[in-house]
PDB file of C-alpha atoms in Angstrom:
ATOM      1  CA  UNK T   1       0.000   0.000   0.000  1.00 68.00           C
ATOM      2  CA  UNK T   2       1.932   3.420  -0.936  1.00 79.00           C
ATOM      3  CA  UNK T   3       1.789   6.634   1.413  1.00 77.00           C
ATOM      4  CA  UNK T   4      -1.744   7.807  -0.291  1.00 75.00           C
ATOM      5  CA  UNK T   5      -3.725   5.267   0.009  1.00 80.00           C
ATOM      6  CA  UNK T   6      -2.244   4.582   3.978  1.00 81.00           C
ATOM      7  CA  UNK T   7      -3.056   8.569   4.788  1.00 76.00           C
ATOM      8  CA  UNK T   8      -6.714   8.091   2.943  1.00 77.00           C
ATOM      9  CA  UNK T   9      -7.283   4.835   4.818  1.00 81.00           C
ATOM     10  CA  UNK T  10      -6.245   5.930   8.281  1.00 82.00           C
ATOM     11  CA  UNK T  11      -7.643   9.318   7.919  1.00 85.00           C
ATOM     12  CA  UNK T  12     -10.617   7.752   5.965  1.00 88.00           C
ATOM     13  CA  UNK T  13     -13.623   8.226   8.491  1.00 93.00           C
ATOM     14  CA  UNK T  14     -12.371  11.837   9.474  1.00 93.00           C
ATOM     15  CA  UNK T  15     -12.327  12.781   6.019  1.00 90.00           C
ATOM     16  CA  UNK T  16     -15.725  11.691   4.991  1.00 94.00           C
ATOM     17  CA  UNK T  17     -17.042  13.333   8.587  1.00 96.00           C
ATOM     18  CA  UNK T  18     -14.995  16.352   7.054  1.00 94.00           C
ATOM     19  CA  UNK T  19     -16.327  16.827   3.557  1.00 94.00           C
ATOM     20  CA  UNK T  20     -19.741  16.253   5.263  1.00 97.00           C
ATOM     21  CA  UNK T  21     -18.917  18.863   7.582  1.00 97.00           C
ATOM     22  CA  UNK T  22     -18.415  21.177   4.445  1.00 96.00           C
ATOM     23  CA  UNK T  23     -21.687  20.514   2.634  1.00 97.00           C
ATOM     24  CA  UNK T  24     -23.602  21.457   5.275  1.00 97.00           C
ATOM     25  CA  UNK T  25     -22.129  24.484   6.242  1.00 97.00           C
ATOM     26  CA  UNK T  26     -21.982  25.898   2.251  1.00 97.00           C
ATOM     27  CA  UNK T  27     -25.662  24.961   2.587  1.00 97.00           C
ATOM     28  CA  UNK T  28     -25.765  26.772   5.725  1.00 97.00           C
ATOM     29  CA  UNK T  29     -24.490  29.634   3.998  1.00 96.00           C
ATOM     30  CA  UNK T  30     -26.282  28.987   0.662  1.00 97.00           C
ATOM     31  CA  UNK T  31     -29.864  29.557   3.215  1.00 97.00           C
ATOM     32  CA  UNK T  32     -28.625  32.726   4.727  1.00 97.00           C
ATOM     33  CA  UNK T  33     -28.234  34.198   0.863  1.00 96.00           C
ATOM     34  CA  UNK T  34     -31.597  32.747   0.378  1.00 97.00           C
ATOM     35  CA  UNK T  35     -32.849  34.767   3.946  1.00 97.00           C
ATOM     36  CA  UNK T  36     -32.150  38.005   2.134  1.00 96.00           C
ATOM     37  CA  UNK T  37     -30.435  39.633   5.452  1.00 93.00           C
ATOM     38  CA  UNK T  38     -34.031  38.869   7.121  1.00 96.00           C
ATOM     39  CA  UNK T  39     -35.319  37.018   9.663  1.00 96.00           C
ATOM     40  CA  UNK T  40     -37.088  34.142   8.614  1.00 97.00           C
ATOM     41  CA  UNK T  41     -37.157  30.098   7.782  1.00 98.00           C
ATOM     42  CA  UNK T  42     -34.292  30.342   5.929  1.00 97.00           C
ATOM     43  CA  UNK T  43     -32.037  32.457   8.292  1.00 98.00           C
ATOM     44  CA  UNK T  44     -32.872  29.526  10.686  1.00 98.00           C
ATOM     45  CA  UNK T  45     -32.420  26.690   8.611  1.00 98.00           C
ATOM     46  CA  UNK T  46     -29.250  28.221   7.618  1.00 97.00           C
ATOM     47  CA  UNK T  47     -28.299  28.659  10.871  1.00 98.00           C
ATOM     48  CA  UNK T  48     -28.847  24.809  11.643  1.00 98.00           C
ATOM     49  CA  UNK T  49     -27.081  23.411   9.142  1.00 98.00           C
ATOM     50  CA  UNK T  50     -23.563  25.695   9.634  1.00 98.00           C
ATOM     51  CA  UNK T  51     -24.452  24.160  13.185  1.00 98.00           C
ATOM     52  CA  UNK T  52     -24.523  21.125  12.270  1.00 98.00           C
ATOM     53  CA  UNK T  53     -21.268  21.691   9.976  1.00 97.00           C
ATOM     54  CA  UNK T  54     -19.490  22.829  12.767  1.00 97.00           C
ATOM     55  CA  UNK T  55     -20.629  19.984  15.246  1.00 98.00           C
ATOM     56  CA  UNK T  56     -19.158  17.197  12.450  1.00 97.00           C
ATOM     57  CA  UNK T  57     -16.122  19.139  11.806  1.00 96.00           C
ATOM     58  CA  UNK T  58     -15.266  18.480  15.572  1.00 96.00           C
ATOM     59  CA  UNK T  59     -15.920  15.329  15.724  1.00 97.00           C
ATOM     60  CA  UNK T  60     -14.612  14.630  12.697  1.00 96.00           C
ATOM     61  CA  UNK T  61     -11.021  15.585  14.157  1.00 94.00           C
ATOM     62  CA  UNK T  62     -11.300  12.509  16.477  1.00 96.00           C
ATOM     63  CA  UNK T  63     -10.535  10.285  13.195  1.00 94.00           C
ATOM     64  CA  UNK T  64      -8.079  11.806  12.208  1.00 89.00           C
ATOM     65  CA  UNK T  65      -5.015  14.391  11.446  1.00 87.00           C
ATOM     66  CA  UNK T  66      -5.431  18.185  11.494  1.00 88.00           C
ATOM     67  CA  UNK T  67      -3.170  18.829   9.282  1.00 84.00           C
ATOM     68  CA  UNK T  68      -5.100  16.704   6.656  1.00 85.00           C
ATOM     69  CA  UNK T  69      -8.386  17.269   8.128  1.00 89.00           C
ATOM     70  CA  UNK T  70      -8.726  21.332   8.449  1.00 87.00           C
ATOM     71  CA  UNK T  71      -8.252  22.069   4.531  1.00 87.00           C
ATOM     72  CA  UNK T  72     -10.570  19.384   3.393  1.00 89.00           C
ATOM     73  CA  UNK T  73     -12.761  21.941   4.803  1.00 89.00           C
ATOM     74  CA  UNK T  74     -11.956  24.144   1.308  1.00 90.00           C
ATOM     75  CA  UNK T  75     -14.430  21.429  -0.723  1.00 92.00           C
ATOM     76  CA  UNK T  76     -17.125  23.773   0.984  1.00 94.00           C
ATOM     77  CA  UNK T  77     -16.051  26.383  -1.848  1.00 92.00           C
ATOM     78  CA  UNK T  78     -16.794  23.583  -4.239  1.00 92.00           C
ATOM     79  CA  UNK T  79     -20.738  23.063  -2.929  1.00 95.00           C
ATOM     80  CA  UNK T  80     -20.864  26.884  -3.264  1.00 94.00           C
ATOM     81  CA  UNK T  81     -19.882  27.068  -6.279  1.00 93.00           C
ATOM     82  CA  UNK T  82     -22.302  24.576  -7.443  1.00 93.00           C
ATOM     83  CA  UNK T  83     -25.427  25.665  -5.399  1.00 95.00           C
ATOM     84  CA  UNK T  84     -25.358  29.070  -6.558  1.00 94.00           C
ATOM     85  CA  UNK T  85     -24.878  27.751  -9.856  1.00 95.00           C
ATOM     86  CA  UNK T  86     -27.813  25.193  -9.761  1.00 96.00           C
ATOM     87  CA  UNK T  87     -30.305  26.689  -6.591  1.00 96.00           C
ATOM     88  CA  UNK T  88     -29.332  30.379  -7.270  1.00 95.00           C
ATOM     89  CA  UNK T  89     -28.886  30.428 -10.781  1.00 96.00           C
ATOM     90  CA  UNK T  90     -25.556  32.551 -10.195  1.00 95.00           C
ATOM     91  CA  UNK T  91     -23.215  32.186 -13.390  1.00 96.00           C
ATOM     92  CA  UNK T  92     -19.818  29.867 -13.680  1.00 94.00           C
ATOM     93  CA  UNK T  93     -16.778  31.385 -15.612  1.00 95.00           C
ATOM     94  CA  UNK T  94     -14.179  29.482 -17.038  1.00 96.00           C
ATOM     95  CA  UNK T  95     -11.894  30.489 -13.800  1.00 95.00           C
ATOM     96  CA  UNK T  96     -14.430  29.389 -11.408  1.00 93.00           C
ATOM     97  CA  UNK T  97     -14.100  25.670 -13.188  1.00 93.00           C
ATOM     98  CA  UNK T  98     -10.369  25.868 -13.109  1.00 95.00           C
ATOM     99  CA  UNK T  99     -10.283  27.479  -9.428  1.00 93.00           C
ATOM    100  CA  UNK T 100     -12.805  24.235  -8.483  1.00 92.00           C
ATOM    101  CA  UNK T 101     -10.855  21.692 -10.366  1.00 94.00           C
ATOM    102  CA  UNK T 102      -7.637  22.881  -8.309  1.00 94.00           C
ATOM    103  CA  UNK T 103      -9.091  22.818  -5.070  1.00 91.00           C
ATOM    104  CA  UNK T 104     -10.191  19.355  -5.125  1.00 89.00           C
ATOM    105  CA  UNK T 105      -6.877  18.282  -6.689  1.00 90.00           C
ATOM    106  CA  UNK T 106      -5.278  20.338  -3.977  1.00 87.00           C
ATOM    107  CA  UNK T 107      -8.102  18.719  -0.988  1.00 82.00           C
ATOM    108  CA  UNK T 108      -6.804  15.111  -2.592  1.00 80.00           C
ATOM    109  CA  UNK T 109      -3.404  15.548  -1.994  1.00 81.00           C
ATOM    110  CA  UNK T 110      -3.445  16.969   0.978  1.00 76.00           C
ATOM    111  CA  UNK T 111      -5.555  14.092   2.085  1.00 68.00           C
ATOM    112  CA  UNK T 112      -3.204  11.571   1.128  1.00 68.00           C
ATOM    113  CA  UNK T 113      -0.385  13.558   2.896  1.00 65.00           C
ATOM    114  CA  UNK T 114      -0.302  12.350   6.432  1.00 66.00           C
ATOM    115  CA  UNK T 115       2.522   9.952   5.861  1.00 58.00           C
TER     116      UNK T 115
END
């Protein structure tokens, strides 16, 4: 097994707890936009799932490293990206692909980095 796949194994349960952790806090975020600045259902909603984002980013650092962990938490600029693309019909350059394609090249190798 090379140093990659070792680092995605051991840190395999943290990671998934971690990208998890992202997609509900860029929906978080995705409902306060929605909110329009006011209070209402989606101001809450919002609310709960950064919440909940936050609560599985913490535990998600039980299973494994920080220092792979923490910037996994970038793939949250990915679901962004996409839910404003697809909920809020906001528009996607050509640099927003290539930004999106390096972060999750970037969030795989620094996943596979722990060893």
């Amino acid at each position: 097994m090379n140093k990659f796949t070792r680092s995605i194994k051991d840190n395999g349960l943290g990671i998934s707890l971690m990208v998890l952790a992202a997609l509900q806090t860029a929906l978080g975020q995705m409902f306060w936009k929605m909110s329009g600045g006011e209070i209402n259902f989606y101001l809450l909603l919002g609310f709960f799932l950064y919440s909940l984002g936050a609560v599985l980013m913490i535990v998600s650092f039980r299973f494994g490293s920080l220092s792979v962990l923490h910037p996994l938490l970038s793939i949250g600029y990915v679901f962004a990206l996409f839910f404003g693309s697809i909920i809020l019909q906001e528009t996607i350059t050509e640099s927003n692909l290539i930004g999106t394609f390096l972060i999750i090249v970037g969030a795989a190798l620094i996943g596979g980095g722990d060893n």
